[in-house]
Coordinates of C-alpha atoms in Angstrom, one line a residue:
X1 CA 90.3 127.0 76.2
X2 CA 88.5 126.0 79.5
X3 CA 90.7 128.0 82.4
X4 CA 91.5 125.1 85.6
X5 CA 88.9 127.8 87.4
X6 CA 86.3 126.7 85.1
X7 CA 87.1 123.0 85.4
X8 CA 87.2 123.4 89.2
X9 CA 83.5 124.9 89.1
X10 CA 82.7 121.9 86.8
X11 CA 84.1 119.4 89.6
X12 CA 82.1 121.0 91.9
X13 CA 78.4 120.9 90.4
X14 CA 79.2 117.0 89.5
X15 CA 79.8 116.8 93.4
X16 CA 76.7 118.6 94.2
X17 CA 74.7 115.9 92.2
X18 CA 76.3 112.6 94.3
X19 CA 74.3 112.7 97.9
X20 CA 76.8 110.1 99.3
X21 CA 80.2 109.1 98.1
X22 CA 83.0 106.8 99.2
X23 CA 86.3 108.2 97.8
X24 CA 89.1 105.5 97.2
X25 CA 91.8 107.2 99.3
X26 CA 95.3 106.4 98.8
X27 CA 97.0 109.6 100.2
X28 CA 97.9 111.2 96.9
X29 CA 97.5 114.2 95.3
X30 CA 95.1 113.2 93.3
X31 CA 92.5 111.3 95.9
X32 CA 93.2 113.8 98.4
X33 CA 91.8 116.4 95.9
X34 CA 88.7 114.4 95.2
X35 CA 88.2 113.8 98.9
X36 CA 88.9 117.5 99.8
X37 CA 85.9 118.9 97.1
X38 CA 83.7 116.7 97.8
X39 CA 83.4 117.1 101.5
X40 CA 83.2 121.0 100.5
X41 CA 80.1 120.2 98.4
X42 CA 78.6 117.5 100.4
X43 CA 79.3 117.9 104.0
X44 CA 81.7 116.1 105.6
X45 CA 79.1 113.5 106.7
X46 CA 78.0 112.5 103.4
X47 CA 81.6 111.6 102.4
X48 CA 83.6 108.7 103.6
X49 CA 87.4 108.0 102.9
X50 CA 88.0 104.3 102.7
X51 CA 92.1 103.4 102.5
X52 CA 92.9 100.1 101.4
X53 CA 95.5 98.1 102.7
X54 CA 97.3 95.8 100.0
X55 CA 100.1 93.5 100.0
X56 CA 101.6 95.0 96.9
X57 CA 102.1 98.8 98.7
X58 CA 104.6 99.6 101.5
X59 CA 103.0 100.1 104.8
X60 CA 104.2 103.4 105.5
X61 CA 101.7 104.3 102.3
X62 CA 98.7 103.3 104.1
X63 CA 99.6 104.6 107.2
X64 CA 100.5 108.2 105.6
X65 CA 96.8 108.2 103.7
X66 CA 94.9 107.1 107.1
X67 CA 96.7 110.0 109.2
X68 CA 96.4 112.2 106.1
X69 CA 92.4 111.6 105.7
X70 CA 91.9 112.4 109.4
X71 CA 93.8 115.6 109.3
X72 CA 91.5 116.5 106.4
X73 CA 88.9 116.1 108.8
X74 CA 86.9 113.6 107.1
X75 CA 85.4 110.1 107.9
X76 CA 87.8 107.6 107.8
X77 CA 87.4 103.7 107.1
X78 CA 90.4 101.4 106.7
X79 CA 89.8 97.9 104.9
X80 CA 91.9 95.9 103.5
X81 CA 92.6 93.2 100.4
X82 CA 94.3 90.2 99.7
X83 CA 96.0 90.7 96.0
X84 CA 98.3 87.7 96.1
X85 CA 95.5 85.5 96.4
X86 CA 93.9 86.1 93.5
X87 CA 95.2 84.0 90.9
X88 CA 95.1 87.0 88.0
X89 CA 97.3 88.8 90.6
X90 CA 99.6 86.5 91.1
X91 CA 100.3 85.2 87.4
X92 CA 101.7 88.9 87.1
X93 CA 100.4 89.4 83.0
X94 CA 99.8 92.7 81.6
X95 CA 96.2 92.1 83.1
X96 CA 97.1 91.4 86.4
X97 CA 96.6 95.3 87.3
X98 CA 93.2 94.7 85.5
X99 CA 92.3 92.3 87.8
X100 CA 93.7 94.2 90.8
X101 CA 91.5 96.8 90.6
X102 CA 88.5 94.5 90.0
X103 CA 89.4 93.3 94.0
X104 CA 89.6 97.0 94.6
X105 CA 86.3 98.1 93.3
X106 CA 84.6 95.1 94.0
X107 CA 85.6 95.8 98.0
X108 CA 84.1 99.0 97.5
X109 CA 81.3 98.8 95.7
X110 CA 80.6 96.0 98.3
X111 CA 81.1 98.9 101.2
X112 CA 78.7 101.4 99.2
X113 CA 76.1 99.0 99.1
X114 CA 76.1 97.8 102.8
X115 CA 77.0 101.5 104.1
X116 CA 74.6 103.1 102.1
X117 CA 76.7 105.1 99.8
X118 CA 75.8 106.3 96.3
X119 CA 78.6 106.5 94.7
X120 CA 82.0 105.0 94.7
X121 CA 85.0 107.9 93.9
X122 CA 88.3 107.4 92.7
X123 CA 91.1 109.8 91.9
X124 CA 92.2 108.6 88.2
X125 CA 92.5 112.3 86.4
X126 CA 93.3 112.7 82.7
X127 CA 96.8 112.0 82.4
X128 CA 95.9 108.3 82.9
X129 CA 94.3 107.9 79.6
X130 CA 97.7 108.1 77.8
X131 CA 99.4 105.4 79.9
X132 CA 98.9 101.6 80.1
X133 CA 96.3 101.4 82.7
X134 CA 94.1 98.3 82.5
X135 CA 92.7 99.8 85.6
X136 CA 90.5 102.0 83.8
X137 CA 88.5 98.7 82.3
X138 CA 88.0 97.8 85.9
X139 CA 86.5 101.1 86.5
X140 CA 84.5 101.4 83.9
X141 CA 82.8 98.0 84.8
X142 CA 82.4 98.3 88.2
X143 CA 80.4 102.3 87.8
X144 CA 83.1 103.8 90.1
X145 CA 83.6 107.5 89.1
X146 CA 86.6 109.1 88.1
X147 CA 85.6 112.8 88.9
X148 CA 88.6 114.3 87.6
X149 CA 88.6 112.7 84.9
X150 CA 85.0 113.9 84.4
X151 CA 85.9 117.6 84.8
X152 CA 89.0 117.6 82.0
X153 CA 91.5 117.7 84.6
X154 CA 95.4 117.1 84.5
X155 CA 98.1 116.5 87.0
X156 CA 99.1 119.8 87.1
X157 CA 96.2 121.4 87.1
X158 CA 95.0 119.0 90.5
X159 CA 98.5 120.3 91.9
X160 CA 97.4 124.1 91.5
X161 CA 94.1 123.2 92.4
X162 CA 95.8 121.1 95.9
X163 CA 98.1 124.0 96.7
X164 CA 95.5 126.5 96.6
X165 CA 93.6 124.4 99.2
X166 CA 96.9 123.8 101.2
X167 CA 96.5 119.9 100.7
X168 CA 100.0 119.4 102.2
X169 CA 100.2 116.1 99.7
X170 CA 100.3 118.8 97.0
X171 CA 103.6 118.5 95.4
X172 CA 104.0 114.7 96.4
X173 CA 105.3 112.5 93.8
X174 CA 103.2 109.5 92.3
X175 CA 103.7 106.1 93.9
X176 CA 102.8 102.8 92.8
X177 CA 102.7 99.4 93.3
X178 CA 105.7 97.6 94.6
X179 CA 104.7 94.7 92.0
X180 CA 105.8 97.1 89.1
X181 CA 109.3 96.1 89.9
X182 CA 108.8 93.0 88.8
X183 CA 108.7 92.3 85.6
X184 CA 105.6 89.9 83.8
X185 CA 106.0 86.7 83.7
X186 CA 107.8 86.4 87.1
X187 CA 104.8 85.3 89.5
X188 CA 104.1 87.7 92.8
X189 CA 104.4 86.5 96.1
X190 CA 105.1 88.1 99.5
X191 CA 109.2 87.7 99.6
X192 CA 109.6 89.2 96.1
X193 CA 107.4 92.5 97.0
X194 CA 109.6 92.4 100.3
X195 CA 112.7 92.2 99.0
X196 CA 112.1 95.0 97.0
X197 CA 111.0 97.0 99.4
X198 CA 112.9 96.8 101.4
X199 CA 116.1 97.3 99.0
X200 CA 114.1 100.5 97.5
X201 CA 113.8 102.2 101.1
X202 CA 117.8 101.2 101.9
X203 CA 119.0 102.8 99.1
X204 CA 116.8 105.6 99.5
X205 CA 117.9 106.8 103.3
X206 CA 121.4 106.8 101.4
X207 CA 120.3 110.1 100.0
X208 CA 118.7 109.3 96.7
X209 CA 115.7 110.7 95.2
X210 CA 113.7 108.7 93.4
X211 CA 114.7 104.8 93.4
X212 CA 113.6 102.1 91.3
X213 CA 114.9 98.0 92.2
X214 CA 113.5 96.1 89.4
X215 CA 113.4 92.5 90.9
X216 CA 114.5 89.8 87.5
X217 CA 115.1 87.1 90.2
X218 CA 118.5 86.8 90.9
X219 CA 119.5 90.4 89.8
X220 CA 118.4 93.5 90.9
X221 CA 118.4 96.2 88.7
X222 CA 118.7 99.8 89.8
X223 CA 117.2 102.9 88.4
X224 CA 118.0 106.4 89.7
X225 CA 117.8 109.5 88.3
X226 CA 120.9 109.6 85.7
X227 CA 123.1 112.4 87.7
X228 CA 122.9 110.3 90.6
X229 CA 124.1 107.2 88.9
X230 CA 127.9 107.8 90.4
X231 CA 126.7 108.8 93.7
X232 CA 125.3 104.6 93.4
X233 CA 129.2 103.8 92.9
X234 CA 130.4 105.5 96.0
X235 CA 127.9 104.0 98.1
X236 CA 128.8 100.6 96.1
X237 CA 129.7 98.3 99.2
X238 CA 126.8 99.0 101.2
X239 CA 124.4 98.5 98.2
X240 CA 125.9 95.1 98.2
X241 CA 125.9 94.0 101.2
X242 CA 122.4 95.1 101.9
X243 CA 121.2 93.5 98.2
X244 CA 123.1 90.0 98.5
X245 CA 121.7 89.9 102.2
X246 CA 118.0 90.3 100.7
X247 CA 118.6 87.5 98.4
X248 CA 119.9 88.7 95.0
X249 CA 122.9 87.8 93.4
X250 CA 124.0 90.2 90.7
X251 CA 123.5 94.0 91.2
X252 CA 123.1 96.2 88.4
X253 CA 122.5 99.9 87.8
X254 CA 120.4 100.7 84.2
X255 CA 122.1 103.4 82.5
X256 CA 119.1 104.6 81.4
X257 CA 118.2 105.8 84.4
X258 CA 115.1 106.3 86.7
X259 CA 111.7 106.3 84.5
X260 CA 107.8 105.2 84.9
X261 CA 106.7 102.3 83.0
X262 CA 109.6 100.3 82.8
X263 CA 108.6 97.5 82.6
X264 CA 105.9 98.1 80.1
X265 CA 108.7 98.7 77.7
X266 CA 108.1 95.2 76.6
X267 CA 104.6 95.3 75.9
X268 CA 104.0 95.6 72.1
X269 CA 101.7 97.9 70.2
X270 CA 98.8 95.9 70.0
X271 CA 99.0 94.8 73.6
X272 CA 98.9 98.6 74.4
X273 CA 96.0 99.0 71.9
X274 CA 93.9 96.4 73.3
X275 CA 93.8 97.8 77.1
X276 CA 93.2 101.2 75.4
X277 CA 90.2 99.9 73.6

């Protein structure tokens, strides 16, 4: 069995071979590894950290990845994308992340080229092979690299491998896009994503972990983790106010609880099957 040591050491020589990379930073664990290694095998002056403002993430996200890449000490370059005006965005399908990602790596790719950059990084790691990720076609189409992925490793061997280098993003939880809360089908705009941000970050400062609003319209529906489902009931009046004022008019809590890929539950096998393939 390869030891995470091993796969570390295999991270590094495919480093050594890249000259000049961009890494696609978004602030998490997994970017901030990749960003992290390859500025130990490259110098920090042949590695540039380019964080990507989108409509679909909360602000405080790209803020926390810009202050994050400069306290890593590396070269820092914010752009920025406009999702919702892509129409294969907008429509919200199963390939709408597909097409998200396109934007993405066609911005950077774009960037590589003009800066004079080899390659084009991202943080994608193995764990993301056994989830719906139609990312990975956009990825594999545009030549970006997924390092990680390269060197065999998993989420919690990136952790180890983060703590050991006292990344201080090393035990943060995985976020995504705000436009998983809403379901496919339902088209994207700016008011949707806001409404459920800003219903996600209320209900959070009330002292709950992780929070889920899953936007179907009219009705919000809430996930949180399942022994914090009463502790939703006790704060009931202020969840409604807050909710109603943001626009929805039914408020529900899913007894099933906080869980990723909700709203792929929906998807059937062979739509599964043919963003694997």
């Amino acid at each position: 069995m390869t030891t995470t040591i091993e796969k570390n050491n295999k991270l590094g020589e495919i480093l050594k071979g890249m000259n000049r990379v961009i890494v696609a930073f978004s602030g998490g664990v997994d970017s901030a590894l990749v960003l992290k290694r390859a500025q130990q095998e490259l110098g920090n002056d042949n590695v540039l950290a380019v964080v990507v403002a989108s409509e679909l993430f909360r602000k405080e996200e790209f803020a926390g990845a810009v202050n994050l890449a400069k306290e890593l000490g590396a070269n820092v370059l914010e752009a920025e994308i406009k999702e919702l005006e892509d129409e294969g965005v907008a429509a919200n399908t199963p390939d709408s992340w597909y097409h998200s990602k396109k934007l993405l790596y066609s911005h950077l790719n774009g960037l590589a080229e003009k800066l004079g950059y080899d390659y084009v990084l991202d943080g994608m790691i193995m764990d993301d092979l056994d989830d719906f990720r139609p990312g990975l076609r956009a990825r594999t189409e545009a030549g970006a690299r997924s390092v990680l992925q390269e060197a065999d490793l998993y989420k919690r061997e990136v952790r180890e491998l983060s703590k050991e280098l006292a990344l201080p993003v090393w035990n943060k939880p995985a976020s995504c896009s705000l436009a998983s809360r809403i379901p496919y089908g339902i088209r994207l705009d700016k008011e949707k994503i806001r409404q459920v941000d800003e219903a996600e970050k209320f209900i959070g400062k009330l002292g709950f972990g992780m929070v889920r609003v899953r936007h179907h319209e009219h009705t919000a529906r809430i996930e949180v983790a399942a022994e914090e489902m009463a502790g939703l009931l006790e704060h009931r009046e202020p969840i409604l106010l807050k909710l109603t004022s943001l626009g929805f008019k039914y408020i529900s809590i899913d007894l099933r609880g906080y869980r990723t890929g909700s709203m792929n539950e929906v998807l059937s096998d062979e739509q599964l099957e043919a963003e694997a393939n």
